Amino acid sequence: GPAIGRGFRPEDEVPGGPQVAIVSHQFWQDQLGGRPGVLDSVLTVNGQPVQVVGVLPAVFRFTAVGAPVLWLPFNPSDPSRHQRINHQVRVLGRLRPRTSLAEGTRDLAAVMGRLAREYPETNQGRSARLVPLADEVTGPARPVVLALLFAMVLVLAVAVANIAALLSARAVARSEEMQVRAALGATRARLVRQLLVESLVLSALGGMLGLAIAAVLLRLLATGLPEAVRTQFAAPEIAGLTGAGLWYSLLLTLVTGVGFGLSPVLHVLRPAGKLTGAGRRVIGGGVHWTLRNGLIVGEVALTMALLTGAALVGRSLGSLLGKDPGFQPEGVATARIALAGPRYAQSNQAQQQFFERLLSEINGLPGVQSVGAVDRLPLEGGGMVTFRVEGQAEVPPSQREPLVSRTVAGDYFQSMRIPLVAGRQFTAEDDSAHAPVVLLDQATATRLLGGANPVGARLRFYAFPGSAWEVIGVVGTVQTGDLDGPERPTVYFTHLQAAANRLSVVARTAGDPADLIRAIRAAAARLDRDAAVYAERTLEAQVSESAPVLFRRLSLLLLALCAGLALVLSVVGVYGMVALAVAERRRELGIRAALGARPGALLRLAMGRGLRLCAAGTLAGLALSVLLAQGARGLLYGVAPTDPVTYLAAGLLLSGVALIACWLPARRAALANPAEVLQRE
């Protein structure tokens, strides 16, 4: 419900009645000054006066439709509401109590069946399904969230394994202390309690530090995400540590604290050993080495999985950015311009004249090479139309091949560097006084017309049944939908024959396209100060900020950070394990050196265990990576989940880092003076 005022009522949709609107809290604060008397405000929307009747709560974020700031009731006089060929309305409904999604879908299918029988021309072959609103909102972000979740779990597992191995080594080193405590009367329960408390204190300190870092990172994430991504997440601008998040973190801290504290506890639960003479003890029991070896293998395997995942996503991002979208985005500025009001409602001619004059003014600006306009930019999807070739037999509605429709103006194809393959482009003479004409792309000619030259063919669109449109040319295929989606056949209309009140200007310049955006806004204001200019950016930003690119870039960043953290933890663990093993074998290595063993042989001997464990972990990580990559197919593009080059690169990187981690402590032991080693021992 609204925080101020009221919601919509049935009488708000009565034709000819007062026009009303509900505004968002942000719009009320930013555009209306946060005035208490906001319900007295009258806005001019599409050239018509609209009364504000309500303000939505500040916490309301309906990301399923982007980030709207103004809500209007359906306009009963809108012609599109009475055209059954338009299927543009998104329907939301709340299921009745105790009604399942499957039951609702069956009821909806029955409705669609009745519509198909009643209106076969527009509804035959169409179906509908219910989608939970939560799935609709989080759908595009789901692969990123799942990738982050898996990455965090793997990093946590690596950290726990690493700390468990270090505490196990520490427990072995403290075995004499524990034996002394036991000899003085300490029970095993008392010793176990002491070690668990130490582990919990360590985990609590780490947990508090982690929460502080998380609060900072969440705030940076909320403010640093591009607008195109923010609209896909559930209110990231208010992201922060909630009560549920704090409780979850507390539980995780307790579980991990107990988890990595079990290793030293197991050592205490073993039967007590014997104190040796001169206070010297025997250390390095086989059970504890087996445990530590397993932990090292495990963390190396998990690190391998993270490295492989990051590499696969990185290669996918590279493949996506390297894909030819059918146009050249470099050096192009774009801005969307909307026309509204009585001036443009009388006839289409006013809209056409405005855009023709606007393109002429922009074309005269310094540095502009060419300029055009289109109703929807590439990668933005678009309306669909169905057609038949004149002279060919009719096909049932369910079998009609749809085309993506685009309306263009000026030198659009030249500005976008979309090549002309056959025929000619639109000219100023292709207006409403002449026969209607269209351009097709290569995908249409290949898939729908059998690859034959379509120039001269006449098409009849079911949306315009009274006219036959002649094909005058074929242009290159452009990625109209998502960059990682399939190519869709496209038909182009000229705005001189199919007027549009909203077009996106595309101007190619020899200079910085960002500088040209201000000039486009100024040119539009000179022609009509009420013209709305928005969505101003460069065409390169249009590509780089598209959802498929952004989500993969974000996934790559998160996975790379997690993989880097896991790699550091693994290196520390391997280094510590090799250093401990070398420390326990100092006397043996000293004797071997005194008997003539070469440093190289001693180095191989000291590194042997660490390298074997790292090799085992890398092989186990390869198998784990294959399993996890199958579940991350949604993030991959242009690369197989089992791509051998990616796995080889990740394996070589991990092996190289592990080799250095083993070599450093082993080299120090191999080059030590045997006399000094034996004297210390």
XYZ file of C-alpha atoms in Angstrom:
681
model
C 0.000 0.000 0.000
C 1.055 3.631 -0.522
C 2.859 5.451 2.272
C 0.940 8.608 1.359
C -2.394 8.898 -0.397
C -4.252 6.036 -2.050
C -3.848 3.318 -4.625
C -5.595 2.956 -7.958
C -9.355 2.507 -8.150
C -11.583 1.090 -10.911
C -12.822 4.569 -11.798
C -9.236 5.605 -12.617
C -9.522 3.573 -15.849
C -12.750 5.173 -17.045
C -12.205 6.764 -20.503
C -12.201 10.539 -20.369
C -11.815 10.646 -16.590
C -9.065 12.453 -14.651
C -5.589 11.022 -15.199
C -3.847 9.908 -11.986
C -0.451 8.547 -11.013
C 1.392 7.022 -8.066
C 5.044 8.028 -7.669
C 7.965 6.280 -6.006
C 9.454 7.563 -2.776
C 12.666 8.504 -4.616
C 10.745 10.498 -7.230
C 8.845 12.297 -4.457
C 12.114 13.245 -2.750
C 14.219 14.068 -5.812
C 11.709 15.607 -8.224
C 8.932 16.885 -5.963
C 11.114 18.100 -3.108
C 9.598 15.723 -0.554
C 6.725 18.192 0.037
C 4.019 17.073 2.505
C 1.421 18.424 0.082
C 2.548 16.119 -2.721
C -1.046 15.027 -3.402
C -1.679 18.502 -4.804
C 0.993 17.990 -7.486
C 0.060 17.822 -11.148
C 2.603 16.286 -13.524
C 2.749 16.528 -17.290
C 3.047 12.958 -18.573
C 3.121 12.340 -22.322
C 1.808 15.863 -22.752
C -1.210 15.309 -20.507
C -1.874 16.616 -16.953
C -1.747 13.840 -14.362
C -2.742 14.167 -10.692
C -0.491 12.517 -8.067
C -2.732 10.418 -5.781
C -0.157 8.378 -3.875
C 3.484 7.871 -2.883
C 4.925 4.368 -2.518
C 6.983 3.359 0.554
C 10.735 3.923 0.483
C 11.437 0.178 0.790
C 9.322 -0.742 -2.263
C 11.509 -2.001 -5.118
C 9.699 -3.801 -7.925
C 12.775 -4.980 -9.802
C 10.737 -7.337 -11.985
C 10.088 -4.389 -14.326
C 13.323 -2.465 -13.773
C 13.289 0.617 -11.561
C 10.121 2.615 -12.345
C 9.480 5.912 -10.572
C 6.011 6.585 -11.974
C 3.008 4.235 -12.029
C -0.078 4.823 -14.183
C -3.302 2.850 -14.585
C -3.902 1.230 -17.942
C -5.145 3.740 -20.470
C -8.434 2.401 -21.899
C -8.080 4.602 -24.989
C -4.664 3.182 -25.886
C -5.133 1.524 -29.303
C -2.641 -1.216 -28.426
C -5.049 -2.506 -25.777
C -7.524 -3.422 -28.498
C -5.032 -5.047 -30.892
C -5.000 -8.770 -30.154
C -1.710 -9.154 -31.985
C 0.046 -7.258 -29.180
C 1.184 -9.599 -26.417
C 3.113 -7.109 -24.321
C 1.344 -7.088 -20.951
C 3.062 -8.798 -18.048
C 0.453 -10.331 -15.744
C 0.943 -10.779 -12.014
C -1.381 -12.709 -9.763
C -1.500 -14.114 -6.273
C -2.451 -17.771 -6.001
C -5.355 -18.715 -3.812
C -4.487 -20.375 -0.483
C -3.439 -24.021 -0.791
C -3.144 -23.725 -4.581
C 0.055 -25.096 -6.077
C 1.977 -23.621 -8.964
C 1.123 -26.668 -11.092
C -2.602 -26.239 -10.413
C -2.437 -22.573 -11.320
C -0.570 -23.403 -14.522
C -3.244 -25.941 -15.505
C -5.996 -23.362 -14.954
C -4.070 -20.822 -17.001
C -3.524 -23.369 -19.791
C -7.292 -23.894 -19.957
C -7.801 -20.140 -20.370
C -5.186 -20.021 -23.137
C -6.924 -22.934 -24.860
C -10.248 -21.110 -24.890
C -8.578 -17.981 -26.270
C -6.881 -20.010 -29.004
C -10.244 -21.428 -30.099
C -11.945 -18.043 -29.965
C -9.093 -16.079 -31.609
C -7.090 -18.556 -33.711
C -5.498 -15.815 -35.795
C -3.599 -14.316 -32.848
C -3.666 -16.936 -30.082
C -3.349 -20.322 -31.717
C -0.168 -22.056 -30.634
C 0.428 -19.667 -27.735
C 0.769 -20.950 -24.201
C 1.427 -19.477 -20.779
C 3.095 -20.622 -17.592
C 3.298 -19.347 -14.065
C 6.689 -18.230 -12.773
C 7.242 -17.353 -9.093
C 7.964 -13.666 -8.743
C 11.134 -14.391 -6.771
C 12.445 -16.481 -9.682
C 11.542 -13.733 -12.150
C 13.397 -11.121 -10.100
C 16.522 -13.162 -9.372
C 16.597 -15.122 -12.630
C 19.336 -13.136 -14.421
C 21.421 -12.899 -11.245
C 20.986 -16.522 -10.209
C 24.135 -17.852 -11.943
C 26.212 -15.130 -10.278
C 24.723 -15.800 -6.851
C 25.202 -19.561 -7.168
C 28.772 -19.121 -8.398
C 29.522 -16.864 -5.448
C 27.895 -19.311 -3.024
C 29.923 -22.266 -4.292
C 33.100 -20.201 -4.355
C 32.581 -19.044 -0.776
C 31.919 -22.600 0.390
C 35.103 -23.799 -1.285
C 37.171 -20.962 0.191
C 35.714 -21.674 3.616
C 36.588 -25.347 3.230
C 40.148 -24.435 2.213
C 40.481 -22.104 5.204
C 39.136 -24.709 7.627
C 41.436 -27.394 6.211
C 44.409 -25.062 6.400
C 43.783 -23.984 9.975
C 43.015 -27.556 11.009
C 46.369 -28.663 9.605
C 48.200 -25.850 11.390
C 46.436 -26.557 14.693
C 47.186 -30.251 14.284
C 50.858 -29.436 13.908
C 50.618 -27.136 16.914
C 48.953 -29.901 18.925
C 51.806 -32.266 18.124
C 54.286 -29.615 19.187
C 52.340 -29.190 22.457
C 52.145 -32.913 23.180
C 54.670 -32.650 26.014
C 52.669 -29.802 27.554
C 49.500 -31.894 27.445
C 51.271 -34.877 28.985
C 52.532 -32.693 31.812
C 49.023 -31.304 32.398
C 47.624 -34.837 32.420
C 50.336 -35.962 34.857
C 49.364 -33.077 37.165
C 45.755 -34.283 37.228
C 44.025 -32.666 34.253
C 41.336 -34.886 32.787
C 40.916 -35.455 29.085
C 37.636 -33.521 29.200
C 39.477 -30.565 30.705
C 42.140 -30.665 27.990
C 39.563 -31.022 25.221
C 37.611 -28.080 26.633
C 40.753 -25.943 26.693
C 41.584 -26.679 23.053
C 38.011 -26.079 21.884
C 37.883 -22.758 23.731
C 41.140 -21.726 22.049
C 39.683 -22.655 18.635
C 36.431 -20.794 19.299
C 38.287 -17.667 20.402
C 40.318 -17.804 17.197
C 37.198 -18.277 15.062
C 35.316 -15.529 16.932
C 38.084 -13.030 16.262
C 38.133 -14.024 12.609
C 34.335 -13.854 12.431
C 34.203 -10.325 13.847
C 36.891 -9.182 11.431
C 35.005 -10.858 8.580
C 31.758 -9.100 9.481
C 33.506 -5.741 9.486
C 35.006 -6.444 6.058
C 31.646 -7.734 4.782
C 29.857 -4.541 5.845
C 32.350 -2.435 3.890
C 32.263 -4.680 0.818
C 28.453 -4.779 0.755
C 28.317 -1.001 0.783
C 30.906 -0.804 -2.008
C 28.977 -3.402 -4.005
C 25.688 -1.559 -3.568
C 27.135 1.727 -4.791
C 29.555 0.386 -7.400
C 27.275 -1.800 -9.505
C 26.148 -0.313 -12.820
C 22.491 0.633 -13.111
C 21.912 -2.218 -15.552
C 22.854 -4.707 -12.825
C 21.235 -2.912 -9.890
C 17.813 -3.268 -11.492
C 18.295 -7.054 -11.626
C 19.069 -7.440 -7.914
C 16.597 -7.064 -5.099
C 17.263 -3.573 -3.750
C 21.081 -3.700 -3.613
C 21.143 -0.010 -2.730
C 19.987 -0.961 0.782
C 22.205 -4.050 0.994
C 23.716 -4.515 4.412
C 24.113 -6.898 7.295
C 20.645 -7.946 8.430
C 19.670 -9.788 11.578
C 19.402 -13.031 9.626
C 22.849 -12.469 8.169
C 24.346 -11.874 11.602
C 22.780 -15.024 13.032
C 23.973 -17.018 10.031
C 27.502 -15.665 10.485
C 27.426 -16.516 14.203
C 26.324 -20.073 13.477
C 28.964 -20.460 10.777
C 31.638 -19.153 13.148
C 30.663 -21.687 15.813
C 30.550 -24.595 13.356
C 33.901 -23.794 11.791
C 35.457 -23.097 15.192
C 34.484 -26.527 16.417
C 35.350 -28.061 13.048
C 38.948 -26.919 12.810
C 39.372 -27.452 16.539
C 38.725 -31.193 16.227
C 42.207 -31.981 14.948
C 44.084 -31.051 18.154
C 41.253 -32.584 20.194
C 41.797 -35.923 18.462
C 45.450 -35.744 19.426
C 44.563 -35.203 23.090
C 42.157 -38.153 23.028
C 44.975 -40.501 21.992
C 46.681 -42.503 24.732
C 49.393 -40.478 26.391
C 52.901 -41.017 25.158
C 56.084 -41.105 27.174
C 58.260 -38.201 28.170
C 61.816 -38.732 26.947
C 65.039 -37.902 28.631
C 66.243 -34.319 28.874
C 62.716 -33.167 28.226
C 62.918 -34.347 24.622
C 59.790 -35.819 23.027
C 58.989 -37.988 20.070
C 56.709 -36.151 17.618
C 55.173 -36.739 14.211
C 52.797 -39.607 14.881
C 51.536 -41.413 11.798
C 47.872 -40.713 12.515
C 48.438 -36.971 12.613
C 50.554 -36.985 9.496
C 47.799 -38.897 7.717
C 45.260 -36.288 8.846
C 47.467 -33.386 7.814
C 48.254 -35.003 4.477
C 44.544 -35.440 3.798
C 43.853 -31.814 4.667
C 46.607 -30.609 2.345
C 45.311 -32.759 -0.505
C 41.797 -31.466 0.129
C 42.672 -27.787 0.110
C 44.821 -28.150 -3.014
C 41.895 -29.921 -4.730
C 39.441 -27.183 -3.752
C 41.866 -24.509 -4.914
C 42.196 -26.293 -8.238
C 38.399 -26.248 -8.607
C 38.250 -22.497 -7.938
C 41.106 -21.732 -10.321
C 39.456 -23.782 -13.055
C 36.072 -22.117 -12.491
C 37.579 -18.640 -12.688
C 39.508 -19.586 -15.825
C 36.392 -20.996 -17.526
C 34.357 -17.871 -16.760
C 37.259 -15.682 -17.890
C 37.473 -17.483 -21.205
C 33.696 -17.219 -21.574
C 33.852 -13.477 -21.028
C 36.623 -13.204 -23.591
C 34.607 -15.223 -26.112
C 31.559 -13.055 -25.514
C 33.444 -9.784 -25.913
C 35.183 -11.160 -28.984
C 31.908 -12.058 -30.666
C 30.974 -10.013 -33.718
C 27.584 -8.417 -32.907
C 27.127 -7.311 -36.503
C 27.967 -3.659 -35.834
C 30.951 -1.593 -34.689
C 30.258 0.095 -31.331
C 33.490 2.094 -31.151
C 33.078 5.842 -31.554
C 29.274 5.932 -31.400
C 27.197 8.030 -28.993
C 23.563 7.173 -28.303
C 20.644 8.968 -26.654
C 16.984 8.028 -26.580
C 14.427 10.754 -27.348
C 10.714 10.516 -26.629
C 8.067 12.830 -28.067
C 4.651 13.366 -26.477
C 1.825 15.858 -26.289
C -0.910 17.254 -28.550
C 1.645 18.485 -31.059
C 2.590 14.930 -31.996
C -0.790 13.286 -31.418
C -2.441 14.945 -34.414
C -0.464 13.107 -37.074
C 2.699 11.127 -37.671
C 4.162 13.921 -39.756
C 5.148 16.012 -36.717
C 7.162 13.119 -35.274
C 8.863 12.451 -38.602
C 9.745 16.114 -39.116
C 11.228 16.418 -35.629
C 13.590 13.485 -36.075
C 14.554 14.522 -39.607
C 15.483 18.021 -38.374
C 17.256 16.607 -35.321
C 19.405 14.255 -37.389
C 20.221 17.089 -39.779
C 21.388 19.320 -36.884
C 23.487 16.571 -35.307
C 25.036 15.731 -38.653
C 26.295 19.323 -38.859
C 28.125 19.151 -35.525
C 31.954 19.181 -35.625
C 33.478 15.712 -35.758
C 30.235 13.879 -36.591
C 30.799 11.419 -39.427
C 27.241 10.086 -39.756
C 24.059 9.942 -37.714
C 20.917 7.835 -37.685
C 18.253 6.592 -35.301
C 16.456 3.363 -34.392
C 13.465 2.546 -32.225
C 15.458 -0.090 -30.283
C 19.202 -0.388 -30.109
C 20.909 -3.734 -30.698
C 20.949 -6.126 -27.720
C 17.659 -4.643 -26.437
C 15.324 -7.204 -27.954
C 12.268 -5.760 -29.612
C 8.793 -6.237 -30.946
C 7.995 -9.213 -33.138
C 5.942 -9.297 -36.332
C 4.748 -12.231 -38.417
C 4.426 -12.241 -42.186
C 3.914 -14.258 -45.306
C 5.469 -13.896 -48.731
C 2.907 -12.720 -51.246
C 2.033 -15.551 -53.588
C 2.866 -18.281 -51.089
C 0.277 -20.356 -49.272
C -1.008 -19.329 -45.865
C 0.392 -21.196 -42.867
C -1.320 -21.735 -39.496
C -0.592 -19.041 -36.896
C 1.398 -21.471 -34.735
C 3.817 -22.112 -37.625
C 4.450 -18.520 -38.652
C 8.076 -17.480 -38.305
C 8.340 -14.238 -36.308
C 10.680 -11.414 -37.243
C 12.250 -8.845 -34.954
C 11.117 -5.438 -36.181
C 13.230 -2.292 -36.201
C 12.277 1.207 -37.327
C 15.223 3.306 -38.476
C 15.912 6.858 -39.602
C 18.756 8.741 -41.303
C 22.073 6.999 -41.970
C 21.506 4.335 -39.335
C 23.277 1.504 -41.160
C 26.268 3.651 -42.068
C 26.584 4.940 -38.484
C 26.484 1.389 -37.098
C 28.763 0.036 -39.830
C 26.155 -2.548 -40.797
C 27.025 -3.611 -44.358
C 24.612 -3.553 -47.289
C 24.657 -7.047 -48.821
C 22.202 -6.638 -51.690
C 19.846 -4.042 -53.125
C 19.713 -0.526 -51.726
C 19.088 1.281 -48.435
C 16.232 3.612 -47.494
C 16.187 7.101 -49.013
C 14.183 10.262 -48.323
C 11.793 9.275 -51.114
C 10.691 6.170 -49.211
C 7.921 8.056 -47.420
C 4.198 7.636 -46.938
C 3.520 8.998 -50.431
C 5.303 6.038 -52.008
C 4.881 2.266 -51.889
C 5.888 0.741 -48.528
C 9.320 -0.873 -48.492
C 11.444 -2.853 -46.014
C 14.971 -4.149 -45.577
C 15.768 -7.677 -44.410
C 18.890 -9.010 -42.775
C 20.901 -11.978 -44.023
C 19.450 -14.289 -41.370
C 15.967 -13.676 -42.751
C 17.029 -14.292 -46.338
C 18.878 -17.476 -45.378
C 16.466 -19.045 -42.916
C 13.121 -17.902 -44.224
C 13.547 -17.441 -47.942
C 15.862 -20.365 -48.654
C 18.938 -18.217 -49.249
C 17.530 -16.769 -52.460
C 17.931 -13.080 -53.188
C 14.780 -11.581 -51.649
C 15.068 -8.174 -53.347
C 11.797 -7.538 -55.116
C 9.791 -9.955 -52.969
C 6.579 -8.619 -51.451
C 5.721 -9.350 -47.831
C 2.402 -9.058 -46.079
C 2.589 -8.471 -42.327
C -0.343 -9.634 -40.274
C -0.055 -6.452 -38.188
C -0.657 -4.391 -41.394
C -2.958 -6.615 -43.452
C -3.900 -3.881 -45.897
C -0.441 -3.341 -47.428
C 2.198 -5.314 -49.279
C 5.775 -4.283 -48.451
C 8.472 -4.639 -51.077
C 11.932 -5.845 -50.068
C 14.453 -3.352 -51.456
C 17.653 -4.630 -49.855
C 19.487 -6.988 -47.530
C 21.825 -5.865 -44.729
C 24.151 -7.700 -42.388
C 22.738 -9.638 -39.442
C 22.858 -7.824 -36.089
C 22.572 -9.289 -32.611
C 19.240 -7.778 -31.611
C 18.807 -9.766 -28.379
C 21.276 -10.758 -25.678
C 24.861 -11.065 -26.845
C 24.973 -14.723 -25.805
C 21.646 -15.524 -27.468
C 20.868 -16.766 -30.981
C 20.668 -14.545 -34.033
C 17.079 -13.588 -34.787
C 15.778 -12.701 -38.249
C 15.071 -8.988 -38.469
C 13.049 -6.688 -40.703
C 13.719 -2.941 -40.930
C 11.103 -0.246 -41.579
C 11.775 3.418 -42.284
C 10.267 5.906 -39.854
C 8.970 7.896 -42.836
C 6.483 5.065 -43.436
C 6.160 3.643 -39.909
C 6.428 6.663 -37.620
C 7.751 6.245 -34.078
C 7.515 8.669 -31.179
C 10.628 7.248 -29.504
C 13.938 6.758 -31.284
C 17.511 6.265 -30.113
C 19.963 8.507 -31.939
C 23.258 6.860 -32.969
C 25.966 9.321 -34.003
C 29.438 8.230 -35.079
C 32.229 10.696 -34.351
C 35.957 10.884 -34.886
C 36.408 12.207 -31.334
C 35.230 11.098 -27.933
C 31.600 9.931 -28.217
C 30.957 10.908 -24.594
C 31.489 14.559 -25.543
C 28.895 14.273 -28.300
C 26.110 13.221 -25.906
C 25.756 16.737 -24.476
C 25.494 18.164 -27.974
C 22.699 15.700 -28.843
C 20.730 16.777 -25.776
C 21.207 20.445 -26.645
C 20.086 19.897 -30.252
C 16.906 18.135 -29.092
C 16.142 20.941 -26.623
C 16.474 23.556 -29.369
C 13.822 21.790 -31.423
C 11.485 20.961 -28.541
C 12.320 21.856 -24.959
C 9.750 19.293 -23.745
C 11.346 16.395 -25.612
C 12.563 13.771 -23.125
C 16.227 12.807 -23.616
C 17.460 9.824 -21.615
C 19.505 6.586 -21.792
C 22.537 8.635 -22.849
C 25.709 6.603 -23.211
C 28.212 5.332 -25.718
C 27.457 2.291 -27.823
C 30.506 0.576 -26.314
C 28.843 0.967 -22.909
C 25.694 -0.543 -24.417
C 27.715 -3.692 -25.139
C 29.911 -3.786 -22.043
C 26.974 -3.092 -19.695
C 24.636 -5.617 -21.264
C 23.408 -8.234 -18.806
C 25.338 -11.250 -20.226
C 28.632 -9.347 -20.134
C 28.057 -7.736 -16.737
C 27.029 -10.923 -15.002
C 29.998 -12.839 -16.357
C 32.344 -9.986 -15.495
C 30.981 -9.891 -11.953
C 31.236 -13.680 -11.691
C 34.813 -13.559 -12.935
C 35.727 -10.902 -10.383
C 34.215 -12.842 -7.497
C 35.637 -16.187 -8.592
C 39.073 -14.680 -9.207
C 39.098 -13.134 -5.725
C 38.026 -16.419 -4.173
C 40.528 -18.406 -6.212
C 43.317 -16.000 -5.273
C 42.430 -16.238 -1.592
C 42.264 -20.021 -1.763
C 45.619 -20.124 -3.564
C 47.254 -18.049 -0.835
C 45.770 -20.286 1.857
C 46.916 -23.406 0.040
C 50.433 -22.057 -0.379
C 50.581 -21.270 3.332
C 49.328 -24.751 4.150
C 51.775 -26.529 1.844
C 54.656 -24.363 3.008
C 53.818 -25.017 6.652
C 53.495 -28.757 6.076
C 56.837 -29.016 4.261
C 58.527 -26.775 6.836
C 57.233 -28.954 9.680
C 58.308 -32.150 7.926
C 61.766 -30.708 7.337
C 61.983 -29.583 10.965
C 61.151 -33.078 12.173
C 63.807 -34.568 9.865
C 66.580 -32.068 10.580
C 68.747 -34.653 12.328
C 68.238 -37.218 9.552
C 69.067 -34.652 6.864
C 72.109 -33.498 8.818
C 73.426 -37.061 9.086
C 72.860 -37.677 5.393
C 74.714 -34.469 4.560
C 77.575 -35.437 6.857
C 77.800 -38.813 5.092
C 78.186 -37.092 1.718
C 74.697 -36.669 0.369
C 74.562 -33.927 -2.258
C 72.346 -30.850 -1.706
C 70.291 -31.774 -4.762
C 69.477 -35.197 -3.350
C 68.598 -33.687 0.020
C 66.386 -31.104 -1.728
C 64.458 -33.798 -3.584
C 64.099 -35.815 -0.404
C 62.747 -32.847 1.557
C 60.355 -31.813 -1.220
C 59.119 -35.300 -2.044
C 56.204 -35.543 0.350
C 54.915 -32.055 -0.423
C 55.080 -32.562 -4.179
C 53.292 -35.910 -3.973
C 50.506 -34.394 -1.912
C 50.172 -31.441 -4.279
C 50.050 -33.771 -7.283
C 47.329 -35.859 -5.617
C 45.380 -32.718 -4.746
C 45.669 -31.379 -8.291
C 44.350 -34.633 -9.786
C 41.481 -34.724 -7.294
C 40.786 -31.075 -8.093
C 40.543 -31.877 -11.798
C 37.794 -34.395 -11.117
C 35.997 -31.974 -8.796
C 36.312 -29.186 -11.374
C 34.598 -31.278 -14.031
C 31.640 -31.910 -11.722
C 31.276 -28.270 -10.689
C 31.704 -26.969 -14.246
C 28.698 -29.010 -15.370
C 26.561 -27.087 -12.901
C 27.926 -23.731 -14.079
C 26.984 -24.129 -17.744
C 24.768 -21.054 -17.497
C 27.861 -18.857 -17.088
C 29.850 -20.453 -19.901
C 29.858 -19.195 -23.473
C 32.064 -20.341 -26.293
C 33.975 -22.748 -24.062
C 33.145 -26.314 -23.041
C 32.905 -27.238 -19.332
C 35.695 -29.760 -19.975
C 37.922 -27.485 -22.041
C 41.386 -29.109 -21.823
C 43.333 -25.872 -22.335
C 41.655 -24.248 -19.338
C 42.277 -27.252 -17.100
C 45.899 -27.474 -18.213
C 46.514 -23.783 -17.533
C 44.938 -23.967 -14.077
C 46.893 -27.119 -13.269
C 50.188 -25.588 -14.374
C 49.573 -22.446 -12.315
C 48.737 -24.415 -9.193
C 51.648 -26.805 -9.712
C 54.082 -23.934 -10.164
C 52.954 -22.169 -7.003
C 52.995 -25.446 -5.042
C 56.504 -26.184 -6.289
C 57.731 -22.854 -4.941
C 55.967 -23.465 -1.619
C 57.735 -26.831 -1.286
C 61.090 -25.593 -2.555
C 61.618 -22.699 -0.146
C 61.747 -24.629 3.167
C 63.387 -27.661 1.540
C 66.182 -25.545 0.055
C 66.908 -23.980 3.423
C 67.278 -27.453 4.973
C 69.323 -28.862 2.089
C 71.879 -26.025 2.250
C 72.188 -26.031 6.049
C 75.601 -26.800 7.610
C 75.390 -30.434 8.863
C 77.733 -29.730 11.784
C 75.518 -26.910 13.036
C 72.381 -29.044 12.577
C 73.810 -32.009 14.512
C 75.169 -29.712 17.220
C 71.706 -28.165 17.745
C 70.099 -31.597 17.809
